Amino acid sequence: MRTDTATSRTAPDAAPPVPLRRNWRFQALWAGQAGSTLGLQIADTAYPLLLLALTGSSTLAGAFGALQIGAAVLFGLHGGAAADRYDRRRVLIVGDSVRLLACASVPLALALDRLTVAHTLLVAVVIGATSAYTGPTRLIAVRSVVPPEQLRQALAQDEARMSGAGLVGPPLAGALFGLGRAAPFVGTAVASLLALTSALLVRFPGRPQSETVDTNGGTDTSTGASTGASTGASTDGGSLAGYRYLAGHTLLRPTVAVVLLINVAGSAMLLPLMVLLRSQGTSSAGIGLALAGEAVGALAGALLVGRLHRLAGPGVLLLAVSWLTVPVLLAPLLPGGAVTVFVALFTVGLGTPTLRVMIDLLVFGRVSDALRGRVVAATMTVFTVGMPAGMVGSGLLLDHLSPATVLGTVAALLAVGLVPATAGRTLRRADWPEQSAVQAAAPTT
C-alpha cells in the first residue's frame, strides 16, 4: 500500500515529453536520414545515366542498380548483427564516412578525367554495402530518441521524408545533370555529408539492452503475460536470428509475406506499364509524371496514418491495401492513359505510409532491443529482394506476352497469393501493440 501511495504522488510530477517539433535529437537524426535517402534517390538516377553516357550500354547502366541491391542483400546479414553487437553510433559514423568517401571520389575523378566504369561500379557496391549497415542502425537510432506515446507521430513524419525524397530525387538528379556532369554526384556527396554530420552531433543509446524475446507476442521483460511463450535467446542465434524470429512469429510471418507479395507485384508492374504507355504514344515526361502518382499519394497519405490506424486493426488495413493493389494493376488497361495510371497509383500510394508505419510498430516495436538490428535487417532484406525478383519476372513474361497480358497475370497471381492470408484469422484479428498490452494487463474476473 505504501508503494502505491508513493507512486501516485510521484506520477503527477513526471514531466510531459517534449513536443516532437522541439525534440532536436529526433529532428537532427531525421534530417540526416532525409539527406541519406535523398542522396540514394539521386544516385539511383544519376549513376545509370552516367554509365549510359560513358559506354552507351544499357546493360552496364542496369548493372549499377543490380550491384547495389546485391551488395545490400549480401552484407545485410552482417549489418543487422553489427547493430546488435557493436556500438550503434559508431557503426553509423563508420558507414556514413565510407559512403561519403566513395561518393566524393566520383566528382573528383570526373574533374581529373580519370573516372572508369570499374570505379563507378565499385561505388555501387560500396553504397549498397554501407546501406546494409547504416539502414537498420539509423532506423533504430531515430526511434530510440522518441517516447512511446509520440512514436506514431514520429513515424508519420518519417514517411513524409521517404515519400518526399522519392518524389524529388529523380527530377533533382536530372536538373543537376543540366548544370554539369559532375553536379548530381556532388549533390550525392553533400547529402552523405549531412547524414554523417547528424550522426556525429547526436548521441543516442548505442549499446543494445538484453531482453527476452517473445516469438509470438513481443518482448517480455517482466511477467510473460503477452500472447506467447518467451525464449531467452535475444543475444544468441547469430546473423540468421532475425530471419528465424520472423519465420517463427505468428503475426509477423504472414505480415511480412503479404508485404513481400505487394513489393513483387508493384515492381513487376513498372516495366509492362512503361511499355504499354509508350505504345499508346505517351512521352517520356508523361510516363514519368504518371509513375510519380504513387509518391504523391504517399506524401498525402502520411497525413492519414493516425486516422487509418484508428479506423481498423493492422491486419485489416494490410489486407485492404493489398486487395486494392489488384485493380490498380489493371488500371492501365482502362481509357485515359497516363492520367488513369496517375490516379490509380495515387490511390494505392495513400495507403503506403500506413503500411510502413504498421510494419514499424509491429516488427520494430515488439522485438527485443538486443535482437532488433537483425530483425530490422532481415525485414529490409526480404523486402529488397522482392523488387528485383518482380522486375526480372515481368521482363521474362514480356518476352512472350503483351504488356496487357502481363499486367493481368501479375494481378491474378497477387490475388491468388492473398487468398490464404485473407482466409486465415491471424491478420483479421490482429490488434495494435498498445491494445495488446492493455488487454494483457487487464485484470481477469
Short mmCIF file of N, CA, C and O in Angstrom, two decimals, residues 318-374:
data_model
loop_
_atom_site.label_atom_id
_atom_site.label_comp_id
_atom_site.label_asym_id
_atom_site.label_seq_id
_atom_site.Cartn_x
_atom_site.Cartn_y
_atom_site.Cartn_z
N LEU A 318 -3.76 -3.96 -43.70
CA LEU A 318 -2.83 -4.60 -44.63
C LEU A 318 -3.58 -5.31 -45.74
O LEU A 318 -3.25 -5.18 -46.93
N LEU A 319 -4.59 -6.06 -45.39
CA LEU A 319 -5.36 -6.79 -46.40
C LEU A 319 -6.13 -5.84 -47.31
O LEU A 319 -6.24 -6.07 -48.53
N ALA A 320 -6.65 -4.74 -46.75
CA ALA A 320 -7.40 -3.78 -47.57
C ALA A 320 -6.51 -3.14 -48.63
O ALA A 320 -6.87 -3.07 -49.81
N VAL A 321 -5.33 -2.69 -48.22
CA VAL A 321 -4.41 -2.07 -49.18
C VAL A 321 -3.91 -3.10 -50.18
O VAL A 321 -3.75 -2.81 -51.38
N SER A 322 -3.71 -4.33 -49.73
CA SER A 322 -3.23 -5.38 -50.63
C SER A 322 -4.24 -5.69 -51.71
O SER A 322 -3.90 -5.80 -52.91
N TRP A 323 -5.50 -5.83 -51.33
CA TRP A 323 -6.54 -6.12 -52.32
C TRP A 323 -6.79 -4.91 -53.22
O TRP A 323 -7.16 -5.08 -54.39
N LEU A 324 -6.57 -3.71 -52.72
CA LEU A 324 -6.72 -2.52 -53.56
C LEU A 324 -5.66 -2.50 -54.66
O LEU A 324 -5.89 -1.95 -55.75
N THR A 325 -4.52 -3.13 -54.40
CA THR A 325 -3.46 -3.17 -55.41
C THR A 325 -3.86 -3.99 -56.63
O THR A 325 -3.38 -3.73 -57.74
N VAL A 326 -4.73 -4.96 -56.45
CA VAL A 326 -5.14 -5.83 -57.57
C VAL A 326 -5.80 -5.03 -58.69
O VAL A 326 -5.36 -5.10 -59.85
N PRO A 327 -6.87 -4.24 -58.43
CA PRO A 327 -7.43 -3.44 -59.52
C PRO A 327 -6.48 -2.35 -60.03
O PRO A 327 -6.57 -1.95 -61.19
N VAL A 328 -5.58 -1.86 -59.17
CA VAL A 328 -4.62 -0.86 -59.62
C VAL A 328 -3.73 -1.45 -60.71
O VAL A 328 -3.35 -0.76 -61.67
N LEU A 329 -3.36 -2.71 -60.58
CA LEU A 329 -2.55 -3.36 -61.60
C LEU A 329 -3.27 -3.42 -62.95
O LEU A 329 -2.63 -3.45 -64.01
N LEU A 330 -4.59 -3.42 -62.91
CA LEU A 330 -5.37 -3.49 -64.15
C LEU A 330 -5.79 -2.11 -64.65
O LEU A 330 -6.31 -2.00 -65.76
N ALA A 331 -5.56 -1.06 -63.87
CA ALA A 331 -5.98 0.28 -64.26
C ALA A 331 -5.38 0.75 -65.57
O ALA A 331 -6.05 1.44 -66.35
N PRO A 332 -4.12 0.41 -65.92
CA PRO A 332 -3.57 0.86 -67.20
C PRO A 332 -4.34 0.36 -68.41
O PRO A 332 -4.18 0.91 -69.51
N LEU A 333 -5.16 -0.66 -68.24
CA LEU A 333 -5.92 -1.19 -69.36
C LEU A 333 -7.17 -0.37 -69.64
O LEU A 333 -7.83 -0.56 -70.67
N LEU A 334 -7.52 0.56 -68.73
CA LEU A 334 -8.70 1.40 -68.90
C LEU A 334 -8.37 2.62 -69.76
O LEU A 334 -7.20 2.97 -69.94
N PRO A 335 -9.38 3.28 -70.30
CA PRO A 335 -9.13 4.52 -71.07
C PRO A 335 -8.56 5.60 -70.17
O PRO A 335 -8.73 5.60 -68.96
N GLY A 336 -7.87 6.54 -70.78
CA GLY A 336 -7.33 7.66 -70.03
C GLY A 336 -5.82 7.73 -70.02
O GLY A 336 -5.24 8.77 -69.69
N GLY A 337 -5.15 6.63 -70.35
CA GLY A 337 -3.70 6.63 -70.47
C GLY A 337 -2.99 7.04 -69.19
O GLY A 337 -3.25 6.51 -68.10
N ALA A 338 -2.09 8.01 -69.30
CA ALA A 338 -1.24 8.42 -68.19
C ALA A 338 -2.05 8.99 -67.03
O ALA A 338 -1.69 8.80 -65.86
N VAL A 339 -3.16 9.66 -67.32
CA VAL A 339 -3.99 10.24 -66.25
C VAL A 339 -4.60 9.14 -65.39
O VAL A 339 -4.60 9.22 -64.15
N THR A 340 -5.10 8.10 -66.04
CA THR A 340 -5.68 6.98 -65.30
C THR A 340 -4.64 6.30 -64.43
O THR A 340 -4.90 5.94 -63.28
N VAL A 341 -3.44 6.13 -64.99
CA VAL A 341 -2.37 5.49 -64.24
C VAL A 341 -1.99 6.34 -63.02
O VAL A 341 -1.79 5.82 -61.92
N PHE A 342 -1.88 7.65 -63.21
CA PHE A 342 -1.54 8.54 -62.10
C PHE A 342 -2.57 8.43 -60.98
O PHE A 342 -2.21 8.31 -59.80
N VAL A 343 -3.85 8.46 -61.33
CA VAL A 343 -4.91 8.40 -60.31
C VAL A 343 -4.88 7.06 -59.58
O VAL A 343 -5.02 7.00 -58.35
N ALA A 344 -4.66 5.97 -60.32
CA ALA A 344 -4.63 4.65 -59.70
C ALA A 344 -3.44 4.53 -58.75
O ALA A 344 -3.59 4.05 -57.61
N LEU A 345 -2.27 4.97 -59.19
CA LEU A 345 -1.09 4.90 -58.33
C LEU A 345 -1.21 5.84 -57.13
O LEU A 345 -0.76 5.52 -56.03
N PHE A 346 -1.82 6.99 -57.33
CA PHE A 346 -2.05 7.92 -56.22
C PHE A 346 -2.95 7.26 -55.17
O PHE A 346 -2.69 7.38 -53.96
N THR A 347 -3.97 6.55 -55.62
CA THR A 347 -4.90 5.91 -54.69
C THR A 347 -4.22 4.87 -53.83
O THR A 347 -4.37 4.84 -52.60
N VAL A 348 -3.43 3.99 -54.48
CA VAL A 348 -2.76 2.96 -53.70
C VAL A 348 -1.62 3.56 -52.87
O VAL A 348 -1.29 3.06 -51.78
N GLY A 349 -1.03 4.68 -53.35
CA GLY A 349 0.02 5.34 -52.59
C GLY A 349 -0.47 5.92 -51.28
O GLY A 349 0.31 6.05 -50.33
N LEU A 350 -1.76 6.28 -51.21
CA LEU A 350 -2.31 6.81 -49.97
C LEU A 350 -2.16 5.84 -48.80
O LEU A 350 -2.00 6.24 -47.65
N GLY A 351 -2.20 4.54 -49.11
CA GLY A 351 -2.10 3.55 -48.04
C GLY A 351 -0.68 3.11 -47.72
O GLY A 351 -0.45 2.43 -46.72
N THR A 352 0.29 3.52 -48.55
CA THR A 352 1.66 3.07 -48.35
C THR A 352 2.25 3.51 -47.01
O THR A 352 2.84 2.70 -46.28
N PRO A 353 2.14 4.79 -46.61
CA PRO A 353 2.68 5.18 -45.31
C PRO A 353 2.03 4.43 -44.15
O PRO A 353 2.70 4.10 -43.16
N THR A 354 0.74 4.17 -44.26
CA THR A 354 0.05 3.43 -43.21
C THR A 354 0.66 2.04 -43.02
O THR A 354 0.85 1.58 -41.89
N LEU A 355 0.97 1.38 -44.14
CA LEU A 355 1.56 0.05 -44.05
C LEU A 355 2.98 0.11 -43.51
O LEU A 355 3.39 -0.73 -42.72
N ARG A 356 3.74 1.11 -43.92
CA ARG A 356 5.12 1.21 -43.44
C ARG A 356 5.17 1.47 -41.94
O ARG A 356 5.97 0.86 -41.22
N VAL A 357 4.32 2.35 -41.47
CA VAL A 357 4.27 2.61 -40.03
C VAL A 357 3.76 1.37 -39.29
O VAL A 357 4.23 1.04 -38.20
N MET A 358 2.81 0.68 -39.89
CA MET A 358 2.30 -0.56 -39.29
C MET A 358 3.42 -1.58 -39.12
O MET A 358 3.57 -2.20 -38.06
N ILE A 359 4.23 -1.77 -40.17
CA ILE A 359 5.34 -2.70 -40.09
C ILE A 359 6.31 -2.26 -38.99
O ILE A 359 6.80 -3.08 -38.21
N ASP A 360 6.56 -0.97 -38.93
CA ASP A 360 7.46 -0.44 -37.91
C ASP A 360 6.95 -0.75 -36.51
O ASP A 360 7.70 -1.21 -35.64
N LEU A 361 5.69 -0.49 -36.27
CA LEU A 361 5.11 -0.71 -34.94
C LEU A 361 5.07 -2.19 -34.59
O LEU A 361 5.37 -2.58 -33.45
N LEU A 362 4.71 -3.03 -35.56
CA LEU A 362 4.58 -4.46 -35.29
C LEU A 362 5.93 -5.15 -35.19
O LEU A 362 6.16 -5.96 -34.29
N VAL A 363 6.82 -4.85 -36.13
CA VAL A 363 8.10 -5.55 -36.17
C VAL A 363 9.09 -4.92 -35.19
O VAL A 363 9.61 -5.57 -34.29
N PHE A 364 9.33 -3.61 -35.36
CA PHE A 364 10.40 -2.97 -34.60
C PHE A 364 9.98 -2.68 -33.17
O PHE A 364 10.82 -2.59 -32.28
N GLY A 365 8.69 -2.49 -32.92
CA GLY A 365 8.23 -2.16 -31.58
C GLY A 365 8.12 -3.36 -30.67
O GLY A 365 8.16 -3.22 -29.45
N ARG A 366 7.96 -4.57 -31.22
CA ARG A 366 7.75 -5.75 -30.39
C ARG A 366 9.01 -6.56 -30.16
O ARG A 366 9.01 -7.50 -29.38
N VAL A 367 10.07 -6.24 -30.85
CA VAL A 367 11.27 -7.06 -30.81
C VAL A 367 12.21 -6.56 -29.72
O VAL A 367 12.37 -5.36 -29.51
N SER A 368 12.86 -7.49 -29.04
CA SER A 368 13.86 -7.15 -28.04
C SER A 368 14.94 -6.26 -28.64
O SER A 368 15.35 -6.44 -29.79
N ASP A 369 15.42 -5.29 -27.85
CA ASP A 369 16.44 -4.38 -28.34
C ASP A 369 17.71 -5.14 -28.72
O ASP A 369 18.43 -4.74 -29.64
N ALA A 370 18.00 -6.23 -28.01
CA ALA A 370 19.21 -7.00 -28.29
C ALA A 370 19.13 -7.75 -29.61
O ALA A 370 20.15 -8.20 -30.14
N LEU A 371 17.92 -7.89 -30.17
CA LEU A 371 17.72 -8.61 -31.44
C LEU A 371 17.23 -7.69 -32.54
O LEU A 371 17.11 -8.09 -33.70
N ARG A 372 16.96 -6.44 -32.18
CA ARG A 372 16.26 -5.54 -33.09
C ARG A 372 17.03 -5.29 -34.39
O ARG A 372 16.44 -5.24 -35.47
N GLY A 373 18.34 -5.13 -34.31
CA GLY A 373 19.11 -4.87 -35.52
C GLY A 373 18.98 -5.99 -36.53
O GLY A 373 18.81 -5.74 -37.73
N ARG A 374 19.04 -7.24 -36.08
CA ARG A 374 18.94 -8.37 -37.00
C ARG A 374 17.55 -8.53 -37.57
O ARG A 374 17.39 -8.90 -38.74
#
